[in-house]
mmCIF file with all atom_site columns, C-alpha atoms in Angstrom:
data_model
loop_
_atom_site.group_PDB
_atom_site.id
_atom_site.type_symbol
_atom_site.label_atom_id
_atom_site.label_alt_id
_atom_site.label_comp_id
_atom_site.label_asym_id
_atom_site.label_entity_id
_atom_site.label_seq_id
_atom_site.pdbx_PDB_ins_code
_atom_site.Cartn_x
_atom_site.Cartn_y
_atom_site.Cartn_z
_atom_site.occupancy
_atom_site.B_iso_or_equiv
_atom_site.pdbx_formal_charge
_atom_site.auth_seq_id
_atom_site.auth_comp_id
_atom_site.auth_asym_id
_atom_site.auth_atom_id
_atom_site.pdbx_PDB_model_num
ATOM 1  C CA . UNK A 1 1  ? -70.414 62.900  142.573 1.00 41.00 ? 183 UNK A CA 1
ATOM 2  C CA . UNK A 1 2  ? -72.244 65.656  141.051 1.00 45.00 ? 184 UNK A CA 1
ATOM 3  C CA . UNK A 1 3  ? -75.808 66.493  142.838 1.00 43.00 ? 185 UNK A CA 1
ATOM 4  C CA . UNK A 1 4  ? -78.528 67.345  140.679 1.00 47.00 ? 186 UNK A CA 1
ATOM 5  C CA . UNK A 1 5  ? -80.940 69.553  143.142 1.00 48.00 ? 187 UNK A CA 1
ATOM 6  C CA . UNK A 1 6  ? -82.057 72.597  142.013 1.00 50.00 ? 188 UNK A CA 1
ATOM 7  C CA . UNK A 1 7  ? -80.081 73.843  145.590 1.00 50.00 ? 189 UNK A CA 1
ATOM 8  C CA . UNK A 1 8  ? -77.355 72.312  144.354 1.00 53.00 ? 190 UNK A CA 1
ATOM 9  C CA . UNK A 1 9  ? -76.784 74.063  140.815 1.00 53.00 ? 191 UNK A CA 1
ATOM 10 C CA . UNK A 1 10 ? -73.673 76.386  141.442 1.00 56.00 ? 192 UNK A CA 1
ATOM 11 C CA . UNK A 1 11 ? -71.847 72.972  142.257 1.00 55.00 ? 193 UNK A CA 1
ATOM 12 C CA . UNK A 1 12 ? -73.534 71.212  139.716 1.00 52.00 ? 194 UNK A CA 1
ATOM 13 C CA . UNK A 1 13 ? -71.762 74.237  136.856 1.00 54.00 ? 195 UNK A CA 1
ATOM 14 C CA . UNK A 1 14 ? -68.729 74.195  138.859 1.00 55.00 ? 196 UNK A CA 1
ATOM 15 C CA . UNK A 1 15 ? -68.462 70.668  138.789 1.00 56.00 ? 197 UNK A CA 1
ATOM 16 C CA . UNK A 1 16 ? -69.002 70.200  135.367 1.00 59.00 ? 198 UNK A CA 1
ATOM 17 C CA . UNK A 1 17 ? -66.796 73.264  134.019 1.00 57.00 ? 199 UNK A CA 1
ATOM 18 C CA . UNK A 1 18 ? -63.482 72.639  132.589 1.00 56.00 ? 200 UNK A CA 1
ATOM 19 C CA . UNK A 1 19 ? -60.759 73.427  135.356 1.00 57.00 ? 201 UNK A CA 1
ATOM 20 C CA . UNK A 1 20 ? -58.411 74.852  133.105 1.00 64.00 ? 202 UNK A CA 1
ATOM 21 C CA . UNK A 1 21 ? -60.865 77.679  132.240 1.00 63.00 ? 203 UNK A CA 1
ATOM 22 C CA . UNK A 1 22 ? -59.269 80.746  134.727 1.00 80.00 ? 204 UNK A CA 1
ATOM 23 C CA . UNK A 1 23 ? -62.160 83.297  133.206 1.00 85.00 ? 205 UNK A CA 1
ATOM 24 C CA . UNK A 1 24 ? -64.307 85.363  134.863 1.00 89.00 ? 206 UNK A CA 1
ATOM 25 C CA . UNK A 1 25 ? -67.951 83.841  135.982 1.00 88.00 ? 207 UNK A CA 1
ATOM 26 C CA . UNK A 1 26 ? -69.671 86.025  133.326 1.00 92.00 ? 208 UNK A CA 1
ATOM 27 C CA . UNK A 1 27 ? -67.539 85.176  130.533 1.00 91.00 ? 209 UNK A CA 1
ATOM 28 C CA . UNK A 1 28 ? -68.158 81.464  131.121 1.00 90.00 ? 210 UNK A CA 1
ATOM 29 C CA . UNK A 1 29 ? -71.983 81.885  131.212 1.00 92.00 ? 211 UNK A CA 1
ATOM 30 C CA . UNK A 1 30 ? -71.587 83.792  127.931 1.00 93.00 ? 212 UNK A CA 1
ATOM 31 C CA . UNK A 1 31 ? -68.996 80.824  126.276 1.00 93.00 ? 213 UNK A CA 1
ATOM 32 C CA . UNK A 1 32 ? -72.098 78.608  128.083 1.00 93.00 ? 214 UNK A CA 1
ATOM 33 C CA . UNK A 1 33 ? -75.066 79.950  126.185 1.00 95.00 ? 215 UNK A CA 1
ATOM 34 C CA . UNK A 1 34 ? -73.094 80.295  122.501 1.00 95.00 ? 216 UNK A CA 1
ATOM 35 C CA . UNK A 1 35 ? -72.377 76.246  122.857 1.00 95.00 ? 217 UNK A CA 1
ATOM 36 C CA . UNK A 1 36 ? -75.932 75.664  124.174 1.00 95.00 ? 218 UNK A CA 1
ATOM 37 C CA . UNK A 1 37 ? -77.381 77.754  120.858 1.00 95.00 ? 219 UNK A CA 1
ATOM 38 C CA . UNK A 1 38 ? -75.251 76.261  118.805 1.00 95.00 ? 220 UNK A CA 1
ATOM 39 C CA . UNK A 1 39 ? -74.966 72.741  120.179 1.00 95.00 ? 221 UNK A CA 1
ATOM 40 C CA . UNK A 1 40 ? -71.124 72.202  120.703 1.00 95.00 ? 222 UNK A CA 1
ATOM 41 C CA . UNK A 1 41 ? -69.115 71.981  123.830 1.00 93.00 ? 223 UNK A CA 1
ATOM 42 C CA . UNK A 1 42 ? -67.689 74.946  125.320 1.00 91.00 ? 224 UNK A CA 1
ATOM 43 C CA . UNK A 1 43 ? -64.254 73.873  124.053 1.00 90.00 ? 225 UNK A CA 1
ATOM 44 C CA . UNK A 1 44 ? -65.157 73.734  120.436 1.00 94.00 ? 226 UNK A CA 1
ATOM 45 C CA . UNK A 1 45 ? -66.569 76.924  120.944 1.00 94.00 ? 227 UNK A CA 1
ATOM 46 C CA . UNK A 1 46 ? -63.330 78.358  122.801 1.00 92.00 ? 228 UNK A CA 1
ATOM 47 C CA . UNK A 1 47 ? -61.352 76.887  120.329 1.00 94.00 ? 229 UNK A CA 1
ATOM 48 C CA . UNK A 1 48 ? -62.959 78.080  117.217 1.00 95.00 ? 230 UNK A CA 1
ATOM 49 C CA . UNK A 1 49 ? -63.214 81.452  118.733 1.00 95.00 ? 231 UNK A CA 1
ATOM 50 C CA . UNK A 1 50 ? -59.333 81.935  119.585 1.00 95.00 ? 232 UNK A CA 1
ATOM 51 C CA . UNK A 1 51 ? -58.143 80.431  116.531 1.00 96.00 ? 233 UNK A CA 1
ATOM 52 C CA . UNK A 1 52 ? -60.403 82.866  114.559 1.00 96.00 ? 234 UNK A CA 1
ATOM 53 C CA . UNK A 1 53 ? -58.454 85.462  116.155 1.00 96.00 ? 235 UNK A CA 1
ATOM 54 C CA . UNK A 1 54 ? -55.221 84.414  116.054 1.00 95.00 ? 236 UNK A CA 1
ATOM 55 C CA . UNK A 1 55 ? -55.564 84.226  112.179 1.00 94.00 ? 237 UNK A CA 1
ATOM 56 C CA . UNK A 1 56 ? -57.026 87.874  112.177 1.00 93.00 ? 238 UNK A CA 1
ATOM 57 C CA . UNK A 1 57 ? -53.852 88.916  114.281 1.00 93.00 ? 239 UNK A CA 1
ATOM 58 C CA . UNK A 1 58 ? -51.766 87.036  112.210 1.00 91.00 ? 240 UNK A CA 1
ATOM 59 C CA . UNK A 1 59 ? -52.692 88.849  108.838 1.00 89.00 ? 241 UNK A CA 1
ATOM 60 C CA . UNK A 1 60 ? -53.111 92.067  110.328 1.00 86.00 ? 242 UNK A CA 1
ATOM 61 C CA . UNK A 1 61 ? -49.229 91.494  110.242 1.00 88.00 ? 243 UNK A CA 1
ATOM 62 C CA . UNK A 1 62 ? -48.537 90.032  106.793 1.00 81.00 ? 244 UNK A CA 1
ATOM 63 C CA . UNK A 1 63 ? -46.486 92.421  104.949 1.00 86.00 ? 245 UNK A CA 1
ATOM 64 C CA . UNK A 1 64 ? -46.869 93.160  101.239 1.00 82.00 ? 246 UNK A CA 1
ATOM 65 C CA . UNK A 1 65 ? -44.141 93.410  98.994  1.00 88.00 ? 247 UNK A CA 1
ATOM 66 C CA . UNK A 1 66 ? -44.545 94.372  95.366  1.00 89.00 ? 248 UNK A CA 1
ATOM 67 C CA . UNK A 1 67 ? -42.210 95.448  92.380  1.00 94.00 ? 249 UNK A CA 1
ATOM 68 C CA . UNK A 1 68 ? -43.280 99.153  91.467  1.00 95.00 ? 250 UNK A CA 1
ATOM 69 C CA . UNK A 1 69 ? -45.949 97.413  88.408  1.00 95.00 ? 251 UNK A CA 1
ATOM 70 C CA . UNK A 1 70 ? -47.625 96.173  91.036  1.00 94.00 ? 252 UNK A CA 1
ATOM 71 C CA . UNK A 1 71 ? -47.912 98.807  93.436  1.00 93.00 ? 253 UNK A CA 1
ATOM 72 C CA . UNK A 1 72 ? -49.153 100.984 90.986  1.00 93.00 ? 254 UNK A CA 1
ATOM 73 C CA . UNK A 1 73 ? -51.341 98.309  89.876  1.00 91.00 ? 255 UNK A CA 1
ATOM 74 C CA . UNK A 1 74 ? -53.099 98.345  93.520  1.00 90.00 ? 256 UNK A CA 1
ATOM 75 C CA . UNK A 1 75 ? -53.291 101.939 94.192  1.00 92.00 ? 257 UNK A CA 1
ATOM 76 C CA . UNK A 1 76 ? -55.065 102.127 90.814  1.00 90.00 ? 258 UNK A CA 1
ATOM 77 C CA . UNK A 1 77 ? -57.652 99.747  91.911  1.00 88.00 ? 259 UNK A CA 1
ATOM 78 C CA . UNK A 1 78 ? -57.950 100.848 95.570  1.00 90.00 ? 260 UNK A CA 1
ATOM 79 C CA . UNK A 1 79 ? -58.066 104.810 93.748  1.00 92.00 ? 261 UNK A CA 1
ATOM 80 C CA . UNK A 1 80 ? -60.596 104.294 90.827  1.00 88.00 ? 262 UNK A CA 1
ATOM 81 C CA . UNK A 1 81 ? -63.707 101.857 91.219  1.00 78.00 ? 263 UNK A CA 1
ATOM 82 C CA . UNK A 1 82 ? -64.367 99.664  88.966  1.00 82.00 ? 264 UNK A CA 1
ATOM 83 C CA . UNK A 1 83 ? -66.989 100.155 86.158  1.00 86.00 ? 265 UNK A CA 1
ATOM 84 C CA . UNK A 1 84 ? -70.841 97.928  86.651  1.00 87.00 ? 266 UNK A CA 1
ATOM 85 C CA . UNK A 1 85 ? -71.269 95.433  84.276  1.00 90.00 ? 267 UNK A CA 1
ATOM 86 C CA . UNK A 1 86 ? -74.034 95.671  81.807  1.00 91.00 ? 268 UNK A CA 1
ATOM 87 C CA . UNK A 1 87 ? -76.062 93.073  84.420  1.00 91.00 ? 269 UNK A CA 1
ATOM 88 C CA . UNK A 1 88 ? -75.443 95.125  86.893  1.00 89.00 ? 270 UNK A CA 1
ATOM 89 C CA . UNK A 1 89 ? -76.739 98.497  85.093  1.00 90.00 ? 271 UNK A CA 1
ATOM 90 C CA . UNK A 1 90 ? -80.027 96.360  83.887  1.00 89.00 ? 272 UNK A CA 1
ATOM 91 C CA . UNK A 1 91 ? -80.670 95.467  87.105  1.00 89.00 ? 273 UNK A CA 1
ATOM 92 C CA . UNK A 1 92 ? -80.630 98.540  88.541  1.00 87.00 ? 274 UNK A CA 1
ATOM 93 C CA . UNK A 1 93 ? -82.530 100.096 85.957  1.00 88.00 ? 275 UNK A CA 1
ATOM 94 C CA . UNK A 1 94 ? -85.716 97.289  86.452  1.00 88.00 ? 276 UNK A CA 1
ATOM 95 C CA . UNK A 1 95 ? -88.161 98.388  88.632  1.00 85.00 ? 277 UNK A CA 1
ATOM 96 C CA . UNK A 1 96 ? -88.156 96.460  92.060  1.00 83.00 ? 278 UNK A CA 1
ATOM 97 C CA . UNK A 1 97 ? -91.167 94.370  93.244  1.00 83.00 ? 279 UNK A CA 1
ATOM 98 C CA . UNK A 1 98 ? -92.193 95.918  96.011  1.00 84.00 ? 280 UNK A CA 1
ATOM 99 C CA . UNK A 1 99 ? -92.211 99.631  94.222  1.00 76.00 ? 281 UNK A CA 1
#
């Protein structure tokens, strides 16, 4: 049974935390305040977070293989910006609001 007294609220979190989160005490009040602010569980919140970074992981190691057209092609982009548009010359040129 879980005790609601303000005495009792260390058993209270304990009781009500997930037993299969092994994570330091701070790291579970931080987990606890992101799915308080954003109103989701502390799973979803878990979840979300360590599938975000398995995908970053995971394309930090894709590989890119290209014929020699196309590595030239990229090094010429990543090399030489590209040119503004004509929008984004007039826009620069306009003089802002709070000028």
């Amino acid at each position: 049974m879980i005790s609601t007294s303000k005495g009792d609220s260390e058993d209270f979190l304990s009781q009500r935390r997930p037993k299969q989160y092994r994570m330091p005490e701070r790291v579970i009040q931080l987990i606890d305040r992101v799915a308080k602010l954003q109103d989701r569980t502390q799973t979803d919140v878990v979840i979300e977070a360590t599938t975000c970074y398995a995908e970053e992981q995971l394309l930090d190691q894709t590989t890119m293989v290209w014929d020699e057209a196309g590595y030239q092609a990229f090094t010429d982009a990543v090399e030489k910006p590209a040119q503004p548009s004509e929008h984004v010359i007039k826009a620069r040129q306009q003089k802002r609001s709070w000028e």
